Every structure is written in structure tokens, then in C-alpha cells.
Amino acid sequence: MAAPIESLLNELRESEDPIEELKTLRTAVFATPVSGLREAVSGARLEILFSLLNTNDKEQIEVCVEILSRVLQTLDPVQLAQNYKTALHVGLNHPNDSVKVLTLTQIGRVVGHVDGVTQMLNSTEILRDVIQCISVESIAVAEKAVAALIELSSTKAGLDALFRSDLLKKLKDVMGTSDIIRYRVYELIVDVSTASPVSLGYCANSGLISQMLDEVTGEDILVRATAIEMVTNLAKSQHGRQYLAQQGVMDKIANMIIAAESDPLSSLYLPALVKFFGKLAIMDSPQQVCEKFPVFLEAVFSMAMTLEPTLTPVAVDTLGELGKTVEGKQVLHKAGEKFTSVLKKISKITSDGETELRLRCLDALTHLLTLPVEQQTDDLLLLTESWFNSLSSQPMAMIRNISIQPFPEFHCRALRVFTAIGCQPWGQRLMMDTPGFVEWMLDRSVGKGKEAKDCKFELVGTILSSSSTREIFGAQNYLKLKTYMKEGPYYVTAVSTVSTEGAD
């Protein structure tokens, strides 16, 4: 196949109207296995393909980009940088976005290679143009530019080039284009910072992290909310959290939550503040975070009790995430009546709220009530039982009523709530005390579709995972459950048809 591709490239050089030859080449390139294609283009000069990008014909550009996207992937990054540096530079300034995306993708490959990055560091003009691409209107181009710079920052030499040379000034100049572009750069800085403590040090010394942190308490409400999201992403790494603590950011955000009580515009940024501490609690310790910043949990409870569309969903999600862990459950339990009131509110929303919020409430209840066999202690079993019973006067009937609604998403989420309590002895006793529950659970005609059948199968499996199942459900029901599991989620009972001769 090498010869046909080489001859097709030669034909292109002699063609005055190359579109048909390009289409033929495209077919040959995509029909050739990568190994064969690598051999075919290893000694070929691809300048003709790059030169054919210099046109206003969109179809020609599209076909050239498709060919180059496949062909260039077969080239060694160092070879690509050495032989086609000029073409890459031209590609970054091409008016067509697909050419820019192609070029940035290849530059990302080069700077992510231990030897390729050395080649690129000698081409500061290319790197300056990569930074400039962050400011273009096309999100696809900007994202590729950011990705390439993140790859560049994966080595010390790349960090030095980006943060200890004129490229840093270029980066700061680009930030001045608009709020949107500034936050694209912040995203880059946060991604680089989370990679390692060394990377964070470079970003901190550049002054860009301090600039971002200042915007957390800025006057512009919307900018403030976006800055908090950036800071939350920075907190994903342990060294990032340590840095934020050293800078007093946690205390600042806690004070902002307190001040939000008297701010009529707080609904625009309060969810971001709560998400920050929610992520912090999950990554570190729910108990430590909630004890050190009690205003966080107070805000979550308050948001859950309102019906503010921007606040309640975040509160419900946060409670669900906290309730996934034993430590989080214990923190919520310590809140006593405050949390019980919140549970009743969640229960009410689950029954008659807006669809999306009802689904989120069911997910939160599943997390709060889940207690795997290996985590079950008398205290924790009493805790989950009391939470379930506080949902309503008849919580089993409430969840069951949701499960029989003609919407698959409600059916499955209700089943997951039952699955959450299915391996807990008190939950099993409730199931046995609920008339018709076991029969309903084993009825394969209830719930249509793969997801519903999978959820039912998971429920039965969870029940059988408990050592108390045989005793509570009895030998006959236990055998039925085991048979259900053995048959699998998609078992269909065979129905035989008997034909009678002479019958109508």
C-alpha cells in the first residue's frame, strides 16, 4: 500500500484541481492499517498536503485535514517537530478552525514527548501562537490550546518556558482580552497546579493564582461565583488544599457564607461556596470540616429547607455526598432535629416536587440509607432505621408508590432506595411486614426495560448478601430469592402452545 500512497502524493503535486485526487488519497489512507501507513509516509514529504490548506475551498480544507489527522499521528513527535515546524506555525494562524485544532493536537503530541518538547522550546514563536489561540472565539480551538500548554507544563523545561520567560507576559496579555478568556487561563493554571507541588509553586510565583483568589471576594457577583469554582478545582489535590489553607482561603469562604445571609443576591454565588466545602469534606474529613466550619452545614440545612431552585438542588446533592460515608452519617446524626426536619422536607419533595429535584432527592436518600454489611453496627443500624422511619408515617408505602409510577427513572430510583435498606435487618423486616412486597419484588412483569430489570436484580442480590435474610424472610422466600438470582435479570418463563386438530 506504500507505493499507491506515494504515487497519489505525486499526482497531487501535478494536479491543478486536486479535490478528486485528495478524495482518492483519503480513501487509501483510511484503508491502510496504521503500521502500513507509518511505513508509507516515513520517507514521504507531506508539504503538498500542507500547501493545499492555503485555499478558500472548504471542502478541500476538510479533506486535507482528515488526511493529515491520520497521517501525522503515525509520525514520531520528534520527526514531526523537525520536519514540519514551519507548517505547524502556519497552521496556528490559519483562518479555518479545523486546521487550528489539527495543528494544536499535533503540537500537544510534540510537547508531551520527552525529546519533542526540546524541539518546541526552541520555537518560542510557535508557543506564543499557541497561547494566542486561547483567546479565539472557537471553544474547540481554545480547549486544544489549553491542553497543549498543560502537556508542555508536564516537564520542568516546559514549566520554565511558560512561567519564567516572555511567554508568561504573553499569557497575561491574553488574559486581558475578556472575562471569558481570563477564566480559560485560570483553568489552565488550576490544571497545571494540581499536577504536583512543584507545578503549583511555578503557578503561585507567577502571581496568577493570587489574582484568581482575589476575584473570589470581588465586587462582580458572577465573576465571584466562577472564581470559587476554579478554587474548588484547585482544592482537588492535597497540595492544593494545603496552599489554600495557608492563604486563608477557607476562612474567607466561611465568612462569605455568613455574609450571604444578608445579601439579596447570595443565591447567585452561595451554591458555589457550599460546593467548595462539600468537596473539601468529602476529600478530607466530614467531621473535621463541619466542626471547623459549622456555618457550612448550617447553610446546607437552610438551603434544603427553602424551595429556591438554585439552592435546594445543591443542598440535596451535598447531603447525599456527605451521607455516603459512615463519618458523614455520624456528622449529620449529631445535628439531631435539624437534620430530621431536613429529611422530612426531602421526603415531601420526593413525593410532590419538580421531577428533576425529586430524582435528586431519591438519589440522596439512597446514599444516606446505604449501609453495607461490613459497616453495620448496632448504632449505625439504629441511625439508618430512624432516618427511614422519619420520612413519613408509612415510608415503605411512600417509596413503593413512587416505584409504580409510569416513568422508568422513578421506578429505578425507588428500587435503589429499597436496595439501600435491603441488607439491613430492620429493612428486611419492613419488607416482610409489608403485604405483597416480596411477591412484587419477584414479579418480573413489574418494570420494563433493561435498567429496571438490572435494578430489581441488584435489589435481590443485596438482600441475599445479608446473613439475616434466611431467618427474616423464611426458608420458602429465601429459596425463591435464590432461584431469582440463579435465573438472572432477563429470565423469561417459557409458555408452551398446544394445537388441537380441528379446532377453530
PDB file of N, CA and C in Angstrom, residues 16 28 42 90 97 108 127 132 138 161 166 185 239 262-263 272 349 353 355 397 401 408 439 489:
ATOM      1  N   GLU A  16      -3.987  20.421 -11.091  1.00  0.00           N
ATOM      2  CA  GLU A  16      -4.450  21.810 -10.996  1.00  0.00           C
ATOM      3  C   GLU A  16      -5.765  21.909 -10.228  1.00  0.00           C
ATOM      4  N   ALA A  28      -7.478   5.828   0.406  1.00  0.00           N
ATOM      5  CA  ALA A  28      -6.309   4.950   0.544  1.00  0.00           C
ATOM      6  C   ALA A  28      -5.714   5.040   1.943  1.00  0.00           C
ATOM      7  N   SER A  42       6.799   7.371   5.995  1.00  0.00           N
ATOM      8  CA  SER A  42       8.036   7.623   6.747  1.00  0.00           C
ATOM      9  C   SER A  42       9.045   8.444   5.955  1.00  0.00           C
ATOM     10  N   VAL A  90       2.392  27.882  10.542  1.00  0.00           N
ATOM     11  CA  VAL A  90       1.387  28.428   9.617  1.00  0.00           C
ATOM     12  C   VAL A  90      -0.010  27.956  10.015  1.00  0.00           C
ATOM     13  N   ASP A  97     -10.865  26.979  11.642  1.00  0.00           N
ATOM     14  CA  ASP A  97     -10.697  26.424  12.991  1.00  0.00           C
ATOM     15  C   ASP A  97     -10.267  24.967  12.984  1.00  0.00           C
ATOM     16  N   GLY A 108       0.462  19.324  20.779  1.00  0.00           N
ATOM     17  CA  GLY A 108       0.291  18.651  22.071  1.00  0.00           C
ATOM     18  C   GLY A 108       1.069  17.356  22.129  1.00  0.00           C
ATOM     19  N   LEU A 127       5.033  28.724  20.344  1.00  0.00           N
ATOM     20  CA  LEU A 127       4.404  28.688  21.663  1.00  0.00           C
ATOM     21  C   LEU A 127       3.606  29.965  21.938  1.00  0.00           C
ATOM     22  N   GLN A 132      -1.880  32.448  22.088  1.00  0.00           N
ATOM     23  CA  GLN A 132      -2.849  33.341  21.437  1.00  0.00           C
ATOM     24  C   GLN A 132      -4.132  32.587  21.086  1.00  0.00           C
ATOM     25  N   SER A 138     -13.570  30.204  18.959  1.00  0.00           N
ATOM     26  CA  SER A 138     -13.883  28.772  18.945  1.00  0.00           C
ATOM     27  C   SER A 138     -13.460  28.091  20.250  1.00  0.00           C
ATOM     28  N   ALA A 161       9.766  27.397  30.635  1.00  0.00           N
ATOM     29  CA  ALA A 161       9.457  28.169  29.428  1.00  0.00           C
ATOM     30  C   ALA A 161       8.176  28.980  29.605  1.00  0.00           C
ATOM     31  N   ASP A 166       9.378  35.185  28.510  1.00  0.00           N
ATOM     32  CA  ASP A 166       8.433  36.157  27.957  1.00  0.00           C
ATOM     33  C   ASP A 166       7.058  35.545  27.684  1.00  0.00           C
ATOM     34  N   VAL A 185      -7.628  30.964  31.049  1.00  0.00           N
ATOM     35  CA  VAL A 185      -6.250  30.918  31.565  1.00  0.00           C
ATOM     36  C   VAL A 185      -6.247  30.398  32.991  1.00  0.00           C
ATOM     37  N   HIS A 239      -1.992  18.998  47.904  1.00  0.00           N
ATOM     38  CA  HIS A 239      -1.103  20.154  47.992  1.00  0.00           C
ATOM     39  C   HIS A 239      -1.851  21.444  47.656  1.00  0.00           C
ATOM     40  N   SER A 262     -27.336  38.103  54.604  1.00  0.00           N
ATOM     41  CA  SER A 262     -27.923  39.445  54.463  1.00  0.00           C
ATOM     42  C   SER A 262     -27.771  40.002  53.051  1.00  0.00           C
ATOM     43  N   ASP A 263     -27.343  39.139  52.108  1.00  0.00           N
ATOM     44  CA  ASP A 263     -27.136  39.590  50.735  1.00  0.00           C
ATOM     45  C   ASP A 263     -28.271  39.083  49.852  1.00  0.00           C
ATOM     46  N   ALA A 272     -21.970  27.880  44.988  1.00  0.00           N
ATOM     47  CA  ALA A 272     -20.548  27.621  44.735  1.00  0.00           C
ATOM     48  C   ALA A 272     -19.764  27.538  46.048  1.00  0.00           C
ATOM     49  N   ILE A 349     -40.514  16.619  49.124  1.00  0.00           N
ATOM     50  CA  ILE A 349     -40.135  16.935  47.745  1.00  0.00           C
ATOM     51  C   ILE A 349     -40.150  15.668  46.894  1.00  0.00           C
ATOM     52  N   GLY A 353     -42.541  17.073  44.460  1.00  0.00           N
ATOM     53  CA  GLY A 353     -41.735  18.179  43.932  1.00  0.00           C
ATOM     54  C   GLY A 353     -41.620  18.134  42.416  1.00  0.00           C
ATOM     55  N   THR A 355     -39.896  17.247  38.900  1.00  0.00           N
ATOM     56  CA  THR A 355     -39.335  15.947  38.506  1.00  0.00           C
ATOM     57  C   THR A 355     -37.843  15.828  38.775  1.00  0.00           C
ATOM     58  N   ALA A 397     -44.662   2.401  51.966  1.00  0.00           N
ATOM     59  CA  ALA A 397     -45.732   2.687  51.002  1.00  0.00           C
ATOM     60  C   ALA A 397     -45.369   3.898  50.148  1.00  0.00           C
ATOM     61  N   ASN A 401     -45.088   3.603  46.193  1.00  0.00           N
ATOM     62  CA  ASN A 401     -45.961   4.395  45.316  1.00  0.00           C
ATOM     63  C   ASN A 401     -45.162   5.106  44.231  1.00  0.00           C
ATOM     64  N   PRO A 408     -39.697   5.218  34.002  1.00  0.00           N
ATOM     65  CA  PRO A 408     -38.590   4.325  34.358  1.00  0.00           C
ATOM     66  C   PRO A 408     -37.622   4.933  35.369  1.00  0.00           C
ATOM     67  N   GLU A 439     -43.778 -10.615  46.816  1.00  0.00           N
ATOM     68  CA  GLU A 439     -44.355 -11.025  45.544  1.00  0.00           C
ATOM     69  C   GLU A 439     -44.095  -9.968  44.467  1.00  0.00           C
ATOM     70  N   PRO A 489     -31.304 -11.601  35.542  1.00  0.00           N
ATOM     71  CA  PRO A 489     -32.247 -10.483  35.453  1.00  0.00           C
ATOM     72  C   PRO A 489     -33.213 -10.543  34.279  1.00  0.00           C
TER      73      PRO A 489
END
